[in-house]
Amino acid sequence: TDTTDPARQQDAGTYEFSLSLHDPLTSNNGRFLQAWADEINAKTNGEVIITLYPSGALATAADVGEMVETGGVDIGWLFTSYYKGQFPLTDVTNIPMAGFGDAEITTQALWDLYEKYPQVRAEWEKYKLLYLYGNPGMLFASNVAPIDSPDDLKGLVIRTPAGPITDYVTQLGASPVVMAPPDLYETLQKNNINSYIFEPAGITNFKLQEVTKFMTDMPMYNGAFGLVMNWDKWNSLPAEYQKVFEETTQRAGSLKAARDFNEAVEAAKKTIAAAGCEIVTVSDENKAKFEKAAEKIIAAWPATVKVEGLDAKEFLDDAMAIIQKHSK
Amino acid sequence: MFKLGKIINRITVIMSLISYGGVLAIMVLNVADVLLLKTLSRPITGAYEITEVLLLCTVMASFAYAQSKKAHINVTLFIKHFPRIIKFMAYGLMGLLSTLTAVAVGYAAILQALSAISRGAQTNVLMIPLYPFYYIEALTMFVFALILLYDTVIAFAAIGSRKCEKIVISTWTG
Amino acid sequence: MSLTTIGILGIVVFLCLIFLGMNIGLALLLVGFLGYAAVVNPTAAIGVLRKVPATQASTYTFIVIPLFIMMGNFAFQSGLSAALYNAGHKWLSRFPGNLACGTIAASAGFGAICGSCAATCATMGTIALPEMRKYKYADRLSTGSIAMGGTLGILIPPSTPMIIYCIMAEESIGKMFAAGFLPGIMLAILCIITIAILVKLKPEIAPPPTSYSWRERFSSLKGLIGVVVLFGVVLGGMFTGFFSVNQSAAVGAFLAILLTAVHKRLTWTSFKNAMQGTVTTFAMTFLILIGASVFANFLAITKIPYLLAESIADLDVSFGVVLILMTVVYIFLGMIMDELPMILLTVPIFLPIVHSYGVDTIWFGIYIILVMELGAIAPPVGLNCFIIQGIAKDIPLSTIYRGALPFVFTILVGILIIYLFPQTVMFLPNQIGG
Ligand code: NA
Ligand code: NA
C-alpha cells in the first residue's frame, strides 16, 4: 500500500506520531522527511506510524519547537533562525563568510561541536534530537543589478533572515528588512524590496525565480535545522524501535540529509536559470573583498554570545578549525 | 453588584485606550516606514517586528473592550425562544464556559511568559525580549474573563430579576 | 474512542455550544482545546493555547484587518461613503438592485488588491451597509451581497491563498494569477445576475427604480473628490505596485482620517465613534480567527480532513463524480473550519487524484479558490457572515445566512461553468506560455 497517505495508516500501528514541518510536502525537505517516515514504518513492521503535517498546518515555523516540548506536536522540524536567542552556539554557522561551505561540511561541523561541547547539547536538551544538519548556504538575489562585489549592496532594500548577516549587509550600506518567506513573492513583485538573501531550494519552493533577475552563486553562511522529538513520546518507544530511530538519524542520517540538500540545490539552480534568472559568479578577488568586509562581524561575534562556562572566542576558533578539517 | 460594573467600566477604558493607541501606532509606524522607504530607500529597522508586538497588544486588549460593548458574536437565534429559566440558565452556563476559556488562555500565556524568560526569547532584529508581551496577553485575557464573569452573573440573575433580564435581552440579536 | 469519534463529537459539542448562545470564537477555542486534550493530553492542549492565540494575533500580514476597518470607519464618518453611494444611486437609479450590484463591483475591485476575505468584508461592510440601509434595501440583500462580495477578492489576483496553493502544488504563481482574472470577472457578473433575479422574484427587497434629472446626477458627483483621492491612492498605489497591500492599508487609514479633517467632520465624537467601531469589529474578527485556528489544529490531529479526502481517493469513478464528491467534502469542511487550514490539509491528498484524471494543476487551483469562497459564506462557521453580524448587531444572523444562501448557488454555478468550459480558466495562463 501507499504509505504516504495518512488516512490509510489509521487502522494499523501501535505508535502514532505527528510530524510538523513548515515547508510543503513537495519541497526537498518535505520529501526527505516523508521518505524517513516511510523507512521507519517499514523497519518497525508498520508498528510506528509518522504522519506529516506540512506547510505549517499544525504549527508555524516559530511555534514548532515549543509545541514539541509541550507535546502538542510529537516530532518537529525546527529551523534555528526562527528562535532568536535560543540557539546561540548552534547558530555559529550563521556567521557570514566564515567558510562553513556546503551542507555536508556544515553538518559535520555541527555534530563535532554537538559532541564536544555540553553547552551546545544544552541548547537541544528540551527535546530528543534526531537530525541536525545545515543547509547548503544562503545567497544574494537582486532585481537591480548583479551583486558580485560588496559595493553592489549600497542602497539596496534587502530581505535578510535574522542574525549576524543583518549587521553585515547594514555595514555594506543596504537596508535590511525582515519578513516571512511566504510574503516575499508579492513584496518583490511590487518592488518594495529589490533584493534578498535565501538558499536556492527555498527560492524555487516559493517560486521566487519568477520575480528575480539575478542570483549570486556565492554561499555566505549556513542555516541549521534540527528534527526534534517530544521526550515523553520518545520514552514511550521500546528500546528496539528507539534503535531504529537512532540508526536512521544522528550524524550518519544527518549527513544523508545534507547530501540530499546539496543535490536539491544543484537542481534548484537549473530551475532558477531556466526561468531566465541570471546566475552571477564572483571572482576570487571580489570574494576576498566580501571576506574582508566580514572580518569585523566575525570579530564581534563572541561578544554577542553569553553562555556560562564557555569562552565564546575559543569556541569560535575551534569551530573554524573544525571547518578547516572537514573542508579538505 | 452594579458597583462592580462601574469598576469594570473603568478598567475597560484602559483596555480601549490600549487598543485605540495600538492601532493608531501601527498606522503611524507603517506610514512613516513607507514614506522613508519611498523617499530615502531607508525603511525603519525592525518596523516589521514592532508592528507584530503592537498588533498582539492591540488585539488582546480589544477582546475585553469588545465584550464590554457586547460586540462579540453569540447566536441567540434558538435560545431566545426557550422558557425563561432554561433560557437564562443556558446563557449563564455558556457565559461561565466562556469565562473559563478566557482564564485558560490567560493561564497559558503566563506559562508562555515564564518559558520565554527561561529561553531568552527575543525579536529577530531589535532583540526585544518577548516575555512582557505574554504577560500583557495574560493580563488582558484575565480582564476579558472578569467582564465575561460579570455578564455571566447578570445572566443567572436574569432568572429572577426583571432588571437583569432587560440588560441581557438588550444585547441579544437573531 | 477512535480519533474520528472524538472529532465528530467535538463538532457536535461545538454546534450545541454556539446554538446555546456561547461566544463563537471562545466556543471554537474551548472545543479545540478540550479536543486536543482528549486526543493527545492536557499538557499538549495547554501548549496549543500558549502558542496559537499569540501567533495569530501577531501575524504581520493581519494588520490589513484593523487598518482597512479603520479606513472604512473614517470613510463613513467623513461622509465619503455617503457621497459614493449617493452618486451610485443617482446614476444607476433605473437598474433594479443597483446598489447591491455596485457593492459587488466595489468589493471585487477592493478585494482584487486586498486579497483577504475578512479585511474586504469588514471594510465594505462598514462602508456599504449603512448606506444600503439608508436607501431601504432589505437587510437580507445588502448583507448577502457584502458577504459574497468580500470573497471575490481571493479569486482576482493578487491573492494570498493562490500563493499558498502554488507553493504546495509546485505551480507558477504568475500563471495562477493570470488564471484568476476571467473566473473572477465571470463570478462577479454571476453575482450581479443573481441579484437581478432576486429583485425580480421579490421586488420589495430593493427600492423601486426611480429617475433623477441630469442636474441632480451631476451635482451628486461633487462629493466624490475625496473618494477619488482616497481610492485613487489606495487602489492605484496597489495596482501600480507602488504600495504593498500592508502599506496601502496604513496609508489608506491615514488618508481617511485626514479627509475626515478636511471635510471638517473630525470631532472628538466622530473620532471616538470611528475608533470604537474599528476596535470592536476587529476584536470579534480576531477572536473568531484565533478560535478557528485552535479548532483547526484539533480537527487536523483527528485526521478527519484526511479521512474525508482519502475516502474519495479510494473510489474508481469518473472525474465529474469525483468533482461533485470533493465539492460536498469542501462544503462540509467549510461549514466547520476556517478555509486556509482546510486547504492546507486536503490539497496534498486531492492533488494526486486530480492529476490521475489528467486535470491541470492551475484549473484545480481555481476550483480550490472557489470552494474557499463557498466556505467563507456557508453557515454555521462562515467568517464573512459573522463579520457582518459584528458590524450590524441588530441584523439577526439568520437574516445574513438567508441573504448569503443564494450566492452559495452562484458559486456552485461558477464551479459548473469552469468544469464545462475549462478555457475560462486556462485561456490567459496559456497565453503566458512557459
Ligand atoms: Na485579490
Ligand atoms: Na467556513
Coordinates of N, CA, C and O and ligand atoms in Angstrom, one line a residue, chain C residues 333-339 342 372 374-378 380-383, ligand 2:
Chain C
L333 N -16.5 20.6 5.2 CA -15.4 21.2 5.9 C -15.5 22.7 6.1 O -15.2 23.2 7.1
G334 N -16.0 23.4 5.0 CA -16.1 24.8 5.1 C -17.1 25.3 6.1 O -17.0 26.3 6.7
M335 N -18.1 24.4 6.4 CA -19.1 24.7 7.5 C -18.4 24.7 8.8 O -18.8 25.5 9.7
I336 N -17.4 23.9 9.1 CA -16.9 23.7 10.4 C -15.5 24.3 10.6 O -15.1 24.4 11.7
M337 N -14.8 24.6 9.6 CA -13.5 25.1 9.8 C -13.1 26.3 8.9 O -13.8 26.5 7.9
D338 N -12.1 27.0 9.3 CA -11.6 28.1 8.5 C -11.0 27.6 7.2 O -10.6 26.5 7.1
E339 N -11.0 28.5 6.2 CA -10.7 28.0 4.8 C -9.2 27.6 4.6 O -8.9 26.6 4.0
M342 N -8.2 24.3 6.0 CA -8.9 23.3 5.2 C -8.1 22.9 4.0 O -7.9 21.8 3.6
M372 N -13.1 27.7 -1.4 CA -12.8 28.5 -0.3 C -13.8 29.7 -0.1 O -14.2 30.0 1.0
L374 N -16.8 29.5 -1.0 CA -18.0 28.9 -0.5 C -18.0 28.8 1.0 O -18.9 29.1 1.7
G375 N -16.8 28.3 1.5 CA -16.6 28.1 2.9 C -16.8 29.4 3.7 O -17.2 29.4 4.8
A376 N -16.3 30.5 3.1 CA -16.4 31.8 3.8 C -17.8 32.3 4.1 O -18.0 33.1 5.0
I377 N -18.8 31.9 3.2 CA -20.1 32.3 3.5 C -21.1 31.2 3.9 O -22.2 31.5 4.2
A378 N -20.6 30.0 3.9 CA -21.5 28.9 4.3 C -21.7 28.8 5.8 O -20.7 28.7 6.5
P380 N -22.6 26.8 9.4 CA -22.6 27.8 10.5 C -21.3 28.5 10.8 O -21.3 29.5 11.6
V381 N -20.2 28.1 10.3 CA -18.9 28.8 10.5 C -18.6 29.5 9.2 O -17.7 29.1 8.5
G382 N -19.3 30.6 8.9 CA -19.0 31.4 7.7 C -18.4 32.7 8.2 O -19.2 33.6 8.7
L383 N -17.1 32.9 8.1 CA -16.5 34.0 8.7 C -17.1 35.3 8.3 O -17.3 36.2 9.1
Ligands
NA2 NA -16.1 28.3 6.9

